[in-house]
PDB file of C-alpha atoms in Angstrom:
ATOM      1  CA  MET A 160      18.097   6.593 -18.372  1.00 43.00           C
ATOM      2  CA  ASN A 161      20.632   6.123 -15.341  1.00 51.00           C
ATOM      3  CA  THR A 162      19.382   8.952 -12.796  1.00 60.00           C
ATOM      4  CA  ASP A 163      16.321  11.148 -12.979  1.00 81.00           C
ATOM      5  CA  ARG A 164      16.013  14.632 -10.560  1.00 87.00           C
ATOM      6  CA  LEU A 165      12.968  16.106  -9.473  1.00 90.00           C
ATOM      7  CA  VAL A 166      12.830  19.106  -6.831  1.00 90.00           C
ATOM      8  CA  LEU A 167       9.587  18.855  -4.937  1.00 90.00           C
ATOM      9  CA  ASP A 168       7.226  21.991  -4.845  1.00 90.00           C
ATOM     10  CA  ALA A 169       3.949  22.982  -3.047  1.00 87.00           C
ATOM     11  CA  SER A 170       1.848  20.600  -5.374  1.00 88.00           C
ATOM     12  CA  HIS A 171       3.715  17.595  -3.628  1.00 87.00           C
ATOM     13  CA  ALA A 172       2.841  18.881  -0.349  1.00 85.00           C
ATOM     14  CA  GLY A 173       1.602  15.907   1.918  1.00 82.00           C
ATOM     15  CA  GLN A 174       2.035  13.193  -0.403  1.00 86.00           C
ATOM     16  CA  THR A 175       4.098   9.858   0.289  1.00 86.00           C
ATOM     17  CA  LEU A 176       7.022   9.031  -1.785  1.00 90.00           C
ATOM     18  CA  SER A 177       5.325   6.419  -3.524  1.00 88.00           C
ATOM     19  CA  ALA A 178       2.520   8.706  -4.631  1.00 88.00           C
ATOM     20  CA  VAL A 179       5.146  11.129  -6.014  1.00 91.00           C
ATOM     21  CA  LEU A 180       6.980   8.748  -7.872  1.00 91.00           C
ATOM     22  CA  ARG A 181       3.762   7.198  -9.553  1.00 88.00           C
ATOM     23  CA  GLN A 182       2.848  10.646 -10.525  1.00 88.00           C
ATOM     24  CA  TRP A 183       6.065  11.696 -11.632  1.00 91.00           C
ATOM     25  CA  ARG A 184       6.874   8.593 -13.979  1.00 88.00           C
ATOM     26  CA  ASP A 185       3.331   7.416 -14.500  1.00 86.00           C
ATOM     27  CA  VAL A 186       3.962   4.056 -13.106  1.00 86.00           C
ATOM     28  CA  PRO A 187       1.884   1.598 -11.019  1.00 84.00           C
ATOM     29  CA  TRP A 188       1.575   1.649  -7.284  1.00 83.00           C
ATOM     30  CA  SER A 189       3.952  -1.586  -7.331  1.00 80.00           C
ATOM     31  CA  THR A 190       6.558  -0.357  -9.316  1.00 85.00           C
ATOM     32  CA  ALA A 191       6.885   2.772  -7.321  1.00 87.00           C
ATOM     33  CA  LYS A 192       7.224   0.697  -3.944  1.00 84.00           C
ATOM     34  CA  GLU A 193       9.643  -1.554  -5.487  1.00 82.00           C
ATOM     35  CA  TRP A 194      11.837   1.137  -6.419  1.00 86.00           C
ATOM     36  CA  CYS A 195      11.986   2.503  -2.623  1.00 86.00           C
ATOM     37  CA  THR A 196      12.465  -0.850  -1.034  1.00 79.00           C
ATOM     38  CA  ARG A 197      15.053  -1.654  -3.579  1.00 77.00           C
ATOM     39  CA  GLY A 198      16.901   1.377  -2.488  1.00 80.00           C
ATOM     40  CA  LYS A 199      16.632   3.070  -5.991  1.00 86.00           C
ATOM     41  CA  VAL A 200      15.392   6.396  -4.490  1.00 89.00           C
ATOM     42  CA  THR A 201      17.209   9.081  -2.835  1.00 88.00           C
ATOM     43  CA  LEU A 202      16.022  12.114  -0.848  1.00 87.00           C
ATOM     44  CA  ASN A 203      18.593  14.954  -0.456  1.00 84.00           C
ATOM     45  CA  GLY A 204      21.520  12.225  -1.556  1.00 81.00           C
ATOM     46  CA  THR A 205      20.079   9.612   1.158  1.00 81.00           C
ATOM     47  CA  VAL A 206      18.603   6.401   0.315  1.00 82.00           C
ATOM     48  CA  GLU A 207      15.010   6.298   1.358  1.00 85.00           C
ATOM     49  CA  ARG A 208      13.272   2.913   1.220  1.00 82.00           C
ATOM     50  CA  ASP A 209      10.108   3.667   2.763  1.00 82.00           C
ATOM     51  CA  PRO A 210       7.276   4.382   0.234  1.00 84.00           C
ATOM     52  CA  ALA A 211       5.120   5.879   2.930  1.00 81.00           C
ATOM     53  CA  ALA A 212       7.566   8.563   3.786  1.00 83.00           C
ATOM     54  CA  ARG A 213       6.328  12.147   3.542  1.00 84.00           C
ATOM     55  CA  PRO A 214       9.175  14.478   1.834  1.00 86.00           C
ATOM     56  CA  GLY A 215       8.724  18.541   2.085  1.00 84.00           C
ATOM     57  CA  THR A 216       8.911  21.096  -0.131  1.00 86.00           C
ATOM     58  CA  GLY A 217      12.210  21.886  -1.800  1.00 87.00           C
ATOM     59  CA  VAL A 218      13.651  18.027  -1.091  1.00 89.00           C
ATOM     60  CA  VAL A 219      15.452  16.603  -4.065  1.00 90.00           C
ATOM     61  CA  VAL A 220      14.507  13.224  -5.383  1.00 91.00           C
ATOM     62  CA  GLU A 221      16.663  11.372  -7.277  1.00 89.00           C
ATOM     63  CA  LEU A 222      15.478   7.806  -9.182  1.00 89.00           C
ATOM     64  CA  HIS A 223      18.324   5.692  -9.460  1.00 84.00           C
ATOM     65  CA  LEU A 224      17.286   2.956 -12.262  1.00 79.00           C
ATOM     66  CA  ARG A 225      20.264   0.869 -12.376  1.00 70.00           C
ATOM     67  CA  ALA A 226      22.653  -0.896  -9.844  1.00 54.00           C
ATOM     68  CA  ARG A 227      25.143   1.635  -9.188  1.00 52.00           C
ATOM     69  CA  PRO A 228      28.839   0.996 -10.394  1.00 44.00           C
ATOM     70  CA  ALA A 229      30.051   1.380  -6.589  1.00 39.00           C
ATOM     71  CA  ASP A 230      27.891  -1.310  -5.072  1.00 47.00           C
ATOM     72  CA  ALA A 231      28.863  -3.770  -8.069  1.00 47.00           C
ATOM     73  CA  ALA A 232      32.476  -3.112  -7.645  1.00 45.00           C
ATOM     74  CA  ALA A 233      32.428  -3.385  -3.930  1.00 55.00           C
ATOM     75  CA  PRO A 234      34.828  -5.879  -2.826  1.00 54.00           C
ATOM     76  CA  ASP A 235      32.652  -8.031  -0.473  1.00 71.00           C
ATOM     77  CA  ALA A 236      29.922  -8.169  -2.570  1.00 76.00           C
ATOM     78  CA  LEU A 237      29.933 -12.132  -3.079  1.00 86.00           C
ATOM     79  CA  PHE A 238      31.247 -13.090   0.479  1.00 91.00           C
ATOM     80  CA  LEU A 239      29.081 -14.619   2.868  1.00 94.00           C
ATOM     81  CA  GLU A 240      30.743 -16.276   5.979  1.00 94.00           C
ATOM     82  CA  ARG A 241      30.991 -20.011   6.618  1.00 95.00           C
ATOM     83  CA  TRP A 242      29.110 -20.450   9.677  1.00 96.00           C
ATOM     84  CA  ARG A 243      26.025 -19.248   7.373  1.00 97.00           C
ATOM     85  CA  LEU A 244      26.181 -22.379   5.667  1.00 98.00           C
ATOM     86  CA  ILE A 245      23.710 -24.358   7.441  1.00 98.00           C
ATOM     87  CA  HIS A 246      23.563 -27.658   5.331  1.00 97.00           C
ATOM     88  CA  CYS A 247      24.844 -28.803   1.912  1.00 97.00           C
ATOM     89  CA  ASP A 248      24.588 -31.996   0.131  1.00 96.00           C
ATOM     90  CA  PRO A 249      24.474 -32.936  -3.318  1.00 96.00           C
ATOM     91  CA  GLN A 250      21.138 -31.853  -3.819  1.00 96.00           C
ATOM     92  CA  ILE A 251      20.457 -28.924  -1.797  1.00 97.00           C
ATOM     93  CA  VAL A 252      22.075 -25.989  -0.130  1.00 98.00           C
ATOM     94  CA  VAL A 253      20.540 -24.313   3.292  1.00 98.00           C
ATOM     95  CA  VAL A 254      21.792 -20.718   4.113  1.00 98.00           C
ATOM     96  CA  ASP A 255      21.198 -18.407   6.931  1.00 98.00           C
ATOM     97  CA  LYS A 256      20.582 -15.037   4.983  1.00 97.00           C
ATOM     98  CA  PRO A 257      22.013 -12.257   6.579  1.00 96.00           C
ATOM     99  CA  PRO A 258      19.559  -8.947   6.619  1.00 94.00           C
ATOM    100  CA  GLY A 259      20.199  -6.159   4.129  1.00 90.00           C
ATOM    101  CA  VAL A 260      21.045  -8.522   1.568  1.00 92.00           C
ATOM    102  CA  ASN A 261      18.409  -9.288  -1.483  1.00 90.00           C
ATOM    103  CA  SER A 262      17.678 -13.081  -1.815  1.00 93.00           C
ATOM    104  CA  VAL A 263      18.089 -12.872  -5.903  1.00 91.00           C
ATOM    105  CA  PRO A 264      19.296  -9.850  -8.192  1.00 86.00           C
ATOM    106  CA  PHE A 265      16.429  -7.878  -9.474  1.00 75.00           C
ATOM    107  CA  GLU A 266      18.146  -6.304 -12.583  1.00 73.00           C
ATOM    108  CA  GLN A 267      21.366  -6.605 -14.722  1.00 71.00           C
ATOM    109  CA  GLY A 268      24.574  -5.698 -13.312  1.00 72.00           C
ATOM    110  CA  GLU A 269      23.576  -6.195  -9.866  1.00 77.00           C
ATOM    111  CA  ARG A 270      25.938  -8.003  -7.575  1.00 81.00           C
ATOM    112  CA  GLY A 271      25.884  -9.269  -3.949  1.00 89.00           C
ATOM    113  CA  ALA A 272      22.495 -11.118  -3.842  1.00 92.00           C
ATOM    114  CA  LEU A 273      22.644 -14.087  -1.694  1.00 96.00           C
ATOM    115  CA  VAL A 274      22.142 -16.756  -4.621  1.00 95.00           C
ATOM    116  CA  ASP A 275      25.210 -15.077  -6.200  1.00 94.00           C
ATOM    117  CA  ARG A 276      27.020 -15.144  -2.874  1.00 95.00           C
ATOM    118  CA  VAL A 277      26.382 -18.843  -2.392  1.00 97.00           C
ATOM    119  CA  ALA A 278      27.275 -19.707  -5.845  1.00 95.00           C
ATOM    120  CA  ALA A 279      30.769 -18.015  -5.394  1.00 94.00           C
ATOM    121  CA  MET A 280      31.576 -19.362  -1.978  1.00 95.00           C
ATOM    122  CA  LEU A 281      30.687 -22.739  -2.542  1.00 96.00           C
ATOM    123  CA  PRO A 282      33.941 -23.302  -4.797  1.00 95.00           C
ATOM    124  CA  LYS A 283      36.116 -21.635  -2.300  1.00 94.00           C
ATOM    125  CA  TRP A 284      34.609 -23.928   0.507  1.00 95.00           C
ATOM    126  CA  LYS A 285      35.508 -26.933  -2.019  1.00 95.00           C
ATOM    127  CA  LEU A 286      31.913 -27.965  -1.953  1.00 95.00           C
ATOM    128  CA  ALA A 287      31.373 -27.197  -5.338  1.00 94.00           C
ATOM    129  CA  PRO A 288      33.258 -26.759  -8.869  1.00 92.00           C
ATOM    130  CA  ALA A 289      33.366 -23.468 -10.298  1.00 89.00           C
ATOM    131  CA  HIS A 290      30.049 -21.976 -12.016  1.00 89.00           C
ATOM    132  CA  ALA A 291      28.188 -25.366 -10.635  1.00 93.00           C
ATOM    133  CA  PRO A 292      24.152 -24.881 -10.973  1.00 93.00           C
ATOM    134  CA  LEU A 293      22.359 -23.077  -8.194  1.00 96.00           C
ATOM    135  CA  PHE A 294      18.406 -23.006  -8.436  1.00 96.00           C
ATOM    136  CA  VAL A 295      16.188 -20.432  -6.540  1.00 96.00           C
ATOM    137  CA  VAL A 296      12.946 -21.743  -5.073  1.00 96.00           C
ATOM    138  CA  HIS A 297      11.758 -19.194  -2.577  1.00 96.00           C
ATOM    139  CA  ARG A 298      12.830 -15.841  -1.397  1.00 95.00           C
ATOM    140  CA  LEU A 299      12.968 -13.711   1.840  1.00 96.00           C
ATOM    141  CA  ASP A 300      12.537  -9.702   1.895  1.00 92.00           C
ATOM    142  CA  ARG A 301      15.689  -7.968   1.817  1.00 90.00           C
ATOM    143  CA  GLU A 302      15.403  -7.040   5.630  1.00 93.00           C
ATOM    144  CA  THR A 303      14.335 -10.268   6.648  1.00 96.00           C
ATOM    145  CA  SER A 304      17.114 -12.642   7.835  1.00 98.00           C
ATOM    146  CA  GLY A 305      17.056 -16.490   8.263  1.00 98.00           C
ATOM    147  CA  LEU A 306      16.823 -19.736   6.365  1.00 98.00           C
ATOM    148  CA  LEU A 307      16.762 -20.142   2.612  1.00 98.00           C
ATOM    149  CA  VAL A 308      17.213 -23.207   0.823  1.00 98.00           C
ATOM    150  CA  PHE A 309      18.712 -23.897  -2.952  1.00 98.00           C
ATOM    151  CA  GLY A 310      18.096 -26.558  -5.248  1.00 97.00           C
ATOM    152  CA  ARG A 311      21.480 -27.865  -6.625  1.00 97.00           C
ATOM    153  CA  THR A 312      19.862 -30.057  -9.237  1.00 96.00           C
ATOM    154  CA  TRP A 313      17.067 -29.818 -11.678  1.00 96.00           C
ATOM    155  CA  VAL A 314      15.364 -32.719  -9.617  1.00 95.00           C
ATOM    156  CA  ALA A 315      15.623 -31.046  -6.328  1.00 96.00           C
ATOM    157  CA  LYS A 316      14.467 -27.578  -7.802  1.00 96.00           C
ATOM    158  CA  ARG A 317      11.391 -29.338  -9.269  1.00 96.00           C
ATOM    159  CA  HIS A 318      10.811 -31.160  -5.948  1.00 96.00           C
ATOM    160  CA  LEU A 319      11.209 -27.952  -3.921  1.00 97.00           C
ATOM    161  CA  ALA A 320       9.248 -25.790  -6.031  1.00 96.00           C
ATOM    162  CA  GLY A 321       6.240 -28.327  -6.039  1.00 96.00           C
ATOM    163  CA  LEU A 322       6.651 -28.318  -2.112  1.00 96.00           C
ATOM    164  CA  PHE A 323       6.342 -24.589  -1.913  1.00 95.00           C
ATOM    165  CA  ARG A 324       3.480 -24.590  -4.727  1.00 94.00           C
ATOM    166  CA  LYS A 325       1.518 -26.900  -2.404  1.00 94.00           C
ATOM    167  CA  HIS A 326       2.160 -25.103   1.099  1.00 93.00           C
ATOM    168  CA  ASP A 327       4.044 -28.587   1.975  1.00 94.00           C
ATOM    169  CA  ILE A 328       7.105 -26.509   3.860  1.00 96.00           C
ATOM    170  CA  GLU A 329       7.217 -26.006   7.504  1.00 97.00           C
ATOM    171  CA  ARG A 330       8.179 -22.504   7.788  1.00 98.00           C
ATOM    172  CA  VAL A 331       8.685 -20.612  11.367  1.00 98.00           C
ATOM    173  CA  TYR A 332       9.486 -17.246  12.012  1.00 98.00           C
ATOM    174  CA  LEU A 333      10.403 -15.374  15.069  1.00 98.00           C
ATOM    175  CA  ALA A 334       9.323 -11.592  15.431  1.00 98.00           C
ATOM    176  CA  LEU A 335       9.489  -8.788  17.880  1.00 98.00           C
ATOM    177  CA  VAL A 336       6.219  -6.933  17.610  1.00 97.00           C
ATOM    178  CA  LYS A 337       4.584  -3.768  19.083  1.00 95.00           C
ATOM    179  CA  GLY A 338       2.279  -4.238  22.195  1.00 94.00           C
ATOM    180  CA  ARG A 339       1.256  -7.325  24.548  1.00 94.00           C
ATOM    181  CA  MET A 340       0.132 -10.600  22.940  1.00 95.00           C
ATOM    182  CA  TYR A 341      -1.069 -13.124  25.042  1.00 95.00           C
ATOM    183  CA  GLU A 342      -3.199 -15.628  23.175  1.00 96.00           C
ATOM    184  CA  ALA A 343      -2.308 -17.525  20.232  1.00 97.00           C
ATOM    185  CA  ARG A 344      -4.230 -17.296  17.204  1.00 96.00           C
ATOM    186  CA  LYS A 345      -5.014 -18.106  13.770  1.00 97.00           C
ATOM    187  CA  ILE A 346      -5.058 -15.090  10.987  1.00 96.00           C
ATOM    188  CA  GLU A 347      -6.972 -15.835   7.738  1.00 94.00           C
ATOM    189  CA  THR A 348      -7.450 -13.346   5.347  1.00 93.00           C
ATOM    190  CA  VAL A 349      -7.329 -12.545   1.427  1.00 91.00           C
ATOM    191  CA  LEU A 350      -4.477 -10.657   0.362  1.00 90.00           C
ATOM    192  CA  LEU A 351      -4.453  -7.863  -2.040  1.00 87.00           C
ATOM    193  CA  ASP A 352      -1.655  -6.698  -4.245  1.00 82.00           C
ATOM    194  CA  ASP A 353      -3.164  -2.735  -3.831  1.00 78.00           C
ATOM    195  CA  ARG A 354      -5.692  -2.233  -0.579  1.00 78.00           C
ATOM    196  CA  GLY A 355      -6.170   1.239  -2.080  1.00 72.00           C
ATOM    197  CA  ASP A 356      -3.076   2.918  -0.741  1.00 73.00           C
ATOM    198  CA  GLY A 357      -0.618   1.269  -3.115  1.00 73.00           C
ATOM    199  CA  LEU A 358       0.239  -1.149  -0.355  1.00 77.00           C
ATOM    200  CA  ARG A 359      -0.491  -4.839  -0.305  1.00 83.00           C
ATOM    201  CA  GLY A 360      -3.197  -5.635   2.517  1.00 85.00           C
ATOM    202  CA  SER A 361      -6.271  -7.878   3.404  1.00 87.00           C
ATOM    203  CA  ALA A 362      -9.607  -7.297   1.743  1.00 84.00           C
ATOM    204  CA  ARG A 363     -12.065  -6.259   4.095  1.00 74.00           C
ATOM    205  CA  GLY A 364     -15.741  -7.329   3.917  1.00 63.00           C
ATOM    206  CA  ARG A 365     -14.655  -9.371   0.769  1.00 57.00           C
ATOM    207  CA  THR A 366     -13.708 -12.840   0.966  1.00 56.00           C
ATOM    208  CA  ALA A 367     -13.852 -14.653  -2.238  1.00 58.00           C
ATOM    209  CA  PRO A 368     -10.655 -15.997  -3.001  1.00 59.00           C
ATOM    210  CA  HIS A 369     -10.762 -14.962  -6.494  1.00 67.00           C
ATOM    211  CA  ILE A 370     -10.040 -11.057  -5.784  1.00 77.00           C
ATOM    212  CA  GLY A 371      -6.833 -12.037  -4.130  1.00 85.00           C
ATOM    213  CA  GLN A 372      -4.763 -14.796  -2.520  1.00 89.00           C
ATOM    214  CA  ARG A 373      -5.760 -16.597   0.671  1.00 91.00           C
ATOM    215  CA  ALA A 374      -3.034 -16.401   3.447  1.00 93.00           C
ATOM    216  CA  VAL A 375      -2.997 -17.954   6.719  1.00 96.00           C
ATOM    217  CA  THR A 376      -0.564 -17.473   9.370  1.00 97.00           C
ATOM    218  CA  HIS A 377      -0.558 -19.014  12.775  1.00 98.00           C
ATOM    219  CA  VAL A 378       0.824 -16.811  15.804  1.00 98.00           C
ATOM    220  CA  ARG A 379       2.021 -17.740  19.282  1.00 98.00           C
ATOM    221  CA  PRO A 380       3.209 -15.387  21.730  1.00 97.00           C
ATOM    222  CA  LEU A 381       6.531 -16.757  23.352  1.00 97.00           C
ATOM    223  CA  LEU A 382       8.017 -13.849  25.576  1.00 96.00           C
ATOM    224  CA  GLN A 383       6.922 -10.400  27.123  1.00 95.00           C
ATOM    225  CA  LEU A 384       9.516  -7.795  26.892  1.00 94.00           C
ATOM    226  CA  ALA A 385       9.563  -3.993  27.866  1.00 86.00           C
ATOM    227  CA  GLY A 386       9.529  -0.950  26.201  1.00 71.00           C
ATOM    228  CA  GLU A 387       6.552   1.747  25.600  1.00 72.00           C
ATOM    229  CA  GLY A 388       3.391  -0.064  25.227  1.00 80.00           C
ATOM    230  CA  GLY A 389       5.167  -3.608  25.786  1.00 91.00           C
ATOM    231  CA  VAL A 390       6.718  -5.720  23.012  1.00 95.00           C
ATOM    232  CA  THR A 391       6.372  -9.233  22.426  1.00 97.00           C
ATOM    233  CA  LEU A 392       8.354 -12.090  20.731  1.00 97.00           C
ATOM    234  CA  VAL A 393       6.040 -14.050  18.669  1.00 98.00           C
ATOM    235  CA  GLU A 394       6.333 -17.254  16.881  1.00 98.00           C
ATOM    236  CA  CYS A 395       4.715 -17.224  13.556  1.00 98.00           C
ATOM    237  CA  LYS A 396       3.993 -20.346  11.475  1.00 98.00           C
ATOM    238  CA  LEU A 397       3.038 -19.857   7.744  1.00 97.00           C
ATOM    239  CA  GLU A 398       0.434 -22.147   6.313  1.00 95.00           C
ATOM    240  CA  THR A 399       0.863 -20.258   3.064  1.00 94.00           C
ATOM    241  CA  GLY A 400       3.673 -17.920   2.127  1.00 91.00           C
ATOM    242  CA  ARG A 401       2.414 -14.847   0.362  1.00 92.00           C
ATOM    243  CA  GLN A 402       4.666 -11.794  -0.017  1.00 89.00           C
ATOM    244  CA  HIS A 403       4.782  -9.724   3.017  1.00 92.00           C
ATOM    245  CA  GLN A 404       2.279 -11.986   4.744  1.00 96.00           C
ATOM    246  CA  ILE A 405       3.506 -11.917   8.424  1.00 97.00           C
ATOM    247  CA  ARG A 406       4.173  -8.326   8.318  1.00 96.00           C
ATOM    248  CA  ILE A 407       0.653  -7.408   6.991  1.00 95.00           C
ATOM    249  CA  HIS A 408      -1.105  -9.793   9.197  1.00 97.00           C
ATOM    250  CA  LEU A 409       0.679  -8.554  12.349  1.00 97.00           C
ATOM    251  CA  SER A 410       0.021  -4.845  11.459  1.00 94.00           C
ATOM    252  CA  GLU A 411      -3.282  -5.679  10.683  1.00 94.00           C
ATOM    253  CA  LEU A 412      -3.384  -7.468  14.234  1.00 95.00           C
ATOM    254  CA  GLY A 413      -2.464  -4.233  15.757  1.00 93.00           C
ATOM    255  CA  HIS A 414       0.880  -5.846  16.565  1.00 95.00           C
ATOM    256  CA  PRO A 415       3.296  -4.356  13.826  1.00 95.00           C
ATOM    257  CA  VAL A 416       6.793  -5.899  13.885  1.00 97.00           C
ATOM    258  CA  LEU A 417       9.368  -3.611  15.059  1.00 96.00           C
ATOM    259  CA  GLY A 418      11.564  -1.922  12.550  1.00 93.00           C
ATOM    260  CA  ASP A 419       8.811  -2.234   9.983  1.00 92.00           C
ATOM    261  CA  ARG A 420       8.381   1.223   7.839  1.00 84.00           C
ATOM    262  CA  VAL A 421       5.947   0.168   5.599  1.00 84.00           C
ATOM    263  CA  TYR A 422       3.012  -1.699   7.284  1.00 87.00           C
ATOM    264  CA  ALA A 423       3.144  -0.110  10.743  1.00 84.00           C
ATOM    265  CA  ARG A 424       0.441   2.822  11.183  1.00 74.00           C
ATOM    266  CA  TYR A 425       2.077   4.451  13.989  1.00 68.00           C
ATOM    267  CA  ARG A 426       5.776   4.068  13.706  1.00 63.00           C
ATOM    268  CA  ASP A 427       6.778   7.161  15.924  1.00 61.00           C
ATOM    269  CA  ASP A 428       5.791   5.288  18.938  1.00 78.00           C
ATOM    270  CA  MET A 429       7.673   1.991  18.242  1.00 84.00           C
ATOM    271  CA  PRO A 430      10.714   1.059  19.955  1.00 89.00           C
ATOM    272  CA  PRO A 431      13.700   1.559  17.461  1.00 89.00           C
ATOM    273  CA  ALA A 432      15.008  -1.110  15.611  1.00 93.00           C
ATOM    274  CA  PRO A 433      17.813  -1.174  13.027  1.00 92.00           C
ATOM    275  CA  ARG A 434      15.861  -2.760  10.333  1.00 94.00           C
ATOM    276  CA  VAL A 435      12.638  -5.395  10.273  1.00 95.00           C
ATOM    277  CA  MET A 436      12.539  -7.681  13.161  1.00 98.00           C
ATOM    278  CA  LEU A 437      11.594 -10.934  11.261  1.00 98.00           C
ATOM    279  CA  HIS A 438      13.701 -13.867  11.289  1.00 98.00           C
ATOM    280  CA  ALA A 439      13.308 -17.227   9.638  1.00 98.00           C
ATOM    281  CA  ARG A 440      14.096 -19.620  12.191  1.00 98.00           C
ATOM    282  CA  THR A 441      13.017 -23.168  11.201  1.00 98.00           C
ATOM    283  CA  LEU A 442      12.768 -24.844   7.826  1.00 98.00           C
ATOM    284  CA  GLY A 443      11.503 -28.439   7.414  1.00 98.00           C
ATOM    285  CA  PHE A 444      10.453 -30.218   4.423  1.00 97.00           C
ATOM    286  CA  VAL A 445      10.820 -33.883   2.740  1.00 96.00           C
ATOM    287  CA  HIS A 446      14.152 -33.845   1.307  1.00 95.00           C
ATOM    288  CA  PRO A 447      14.536 -34.583  -2.366  1.00 93.00           C
ATOM    289  CA  THR A 448      15.927 -37.864  -1.889  1.00 89.00           C
ATOM    290  CA  ARG A 449      13.801 -39.149   0.961  1.00 80.00           C
ATOM    291  CA  ASP A 450      11.623 -41.843  -0.775  1.00 77.00           C
ATOM    292  CA  ASN A 451      10.114 -42.573   2.650  1.00 79.00           C
ATOM    293  CA  GLY A 452       8.851 -38.884   3.271  1.00 80.00           C
ATOM    294  CA  GLU A 453      10.726 -38.138   6.104  1.00 85.00           C
ATOM    295  CA  VAL A 454      11.241 -34.305   6.799  1.00 93.00           C
ATOM    296  CA  VAL A 455      14.296 -32.971   7.558  1.00 96.00           C
ATOM    297  CA  HIS A 456      14.557 -29.714   9.783  1.00 97.00           C
ATOM    298  CA  TYR A 457      16.963 -26.619   9.935  1.00 98.00           C
ATOM    299  CA  GLU A 458      17.485 -24.177  12.129  1.00 97.00           C
ATOM    300  CA  ALA A 459      19.196 -20.561  11.882  1.00 97.00           C
ATOM    301  CA  PRO A 460      20.563 -18.828  14.883  1.00 96.00           C
ATOM    302  CA  ILE A 461      18.740 -15.656  16.416  1.00 96.00           C
ATOM    303  CA  PRO A 462      21.187 -12.792  14.902  1.00 96.00           C
ATOM    304  CA  GLU A 463      22.699 -10.572  16.879  1.00 95.00           C
ATOM    305  CA  ASP A 464      20.808  -7.415  15.729  1.00 96.00           C
ATOM    306  CA  MET A 465      17.506  -9.059  16.971  1.00 96.00           C
ATOM    307  CA  MET A 466      19.225 -10.008  20.053  1.00 95.00           C
ATOM    308  CA  ALA A 467      20.480  -6.656  20.939  1.00 95.00           C
ATOM    309  CA  VAL A 468      16.798  -5.040  20.504  1.00 95.00           C
ATOM    310  CA  ALA A 469      15.669  -7.564  22.807  1.00 95.00           C
ATOM    311  CA  ARG A 470      18.342  -7.083  25.306  1.00 94.00           C
ATOM    312  CA  ARG A 471      17.704  -3.293  25.245  1.00 93.00           C
ATOM    313  CA  LEU A 472      14.064  -4.132  26.161  1.00 93.00           C
ATOM    314  CA  GLY A 473      15.239  -6.026  29.306  1.00 91.00           C
ATOM    315  CA  PHE A 474      15.839  -9.373  28.048  1.00 91.00           C
ATOM    316  CA  VAL A 475      18.744 -10.835  29.938  1.00 85.00           C
ATOM    317  CA  GLY A 476      19.293 -14.772  28.835  1.00 83.00           C
ATOM    318  CA  GLU A 477      21.875 -16.073  26.174  1.00 83.00           C
ATOM    319  CA  THR A 478      19.384 -16.540  23.491  1.00 84.00           C
ATOM    320  CA  LEU A 479      15.701 -15.884  22.970  1.00 87.00           C
ATOM    321  CA  PRO A 480      13.222 -18.856  23.397  1.00 84.00           C
ATOM    322  CA  ALA A 481      11.830 -20.543  20.273  1.00 76.00           C
TER     323      ALA A 481
END
């Protein structure tokens, strides 16, 4: 079915959107959340990506399970600015992903994912023949900006996939978080797919690795900004790379990422942000052709929307420190 429609009544009062979807369509929490975060749900005709939203009585919920034809036909669906190409050689491509773009398509007929944009633009940039292969080895969340590497050969794909599997990749993120953080710290938890309310989160009082996935994030404050309660620019180095790891760890630490509408517990008192203020700044790894083990490093410029939020909070420099 292409679209389903539900008008909320008193029986839905107080329920989160993910709870409504789960009860209505008899699906797991994870499916209900994914429908929201992938833009498949509208409330009174407006896309709602927040699974924790609490729509009121009388609100019309519509579920769009297929990519919309208008989205698929958008003229710029496969466009990518040339400056976002950070590095390209016969083995790999490193790209600065814009926010609001999926890393990969999630369903048949969906257009505009980063992998499709890169594959379409490389021939236009005279860097690859038409229909040249491009292999996905990792992903970023839709709202996260920053560096992604793709393999261009099977050798590169196997090499990079092995590095990610063994966590032998240097990944450094920048985030604007609520509150004032003054000390660096190591966060190590066991992440669960469902912490009890349908969201991913850390196990409480249980540390056995078989119940979830070990997750380690190293956090370091870089800059204090203004805003109610303060805002801190932090550097996050991933020792592991689990889904939503940084967002979960920072939220559980009491410093949710600005713009995070899923894991932030008290969103109303956070300074406004147009999206999750998380940016994959640095990527380092052993190149597929470097037999000596030399690590190559790539950096992505800080995006303008993140700079705009920082300036609104009192930052006056040209670019944020890293």
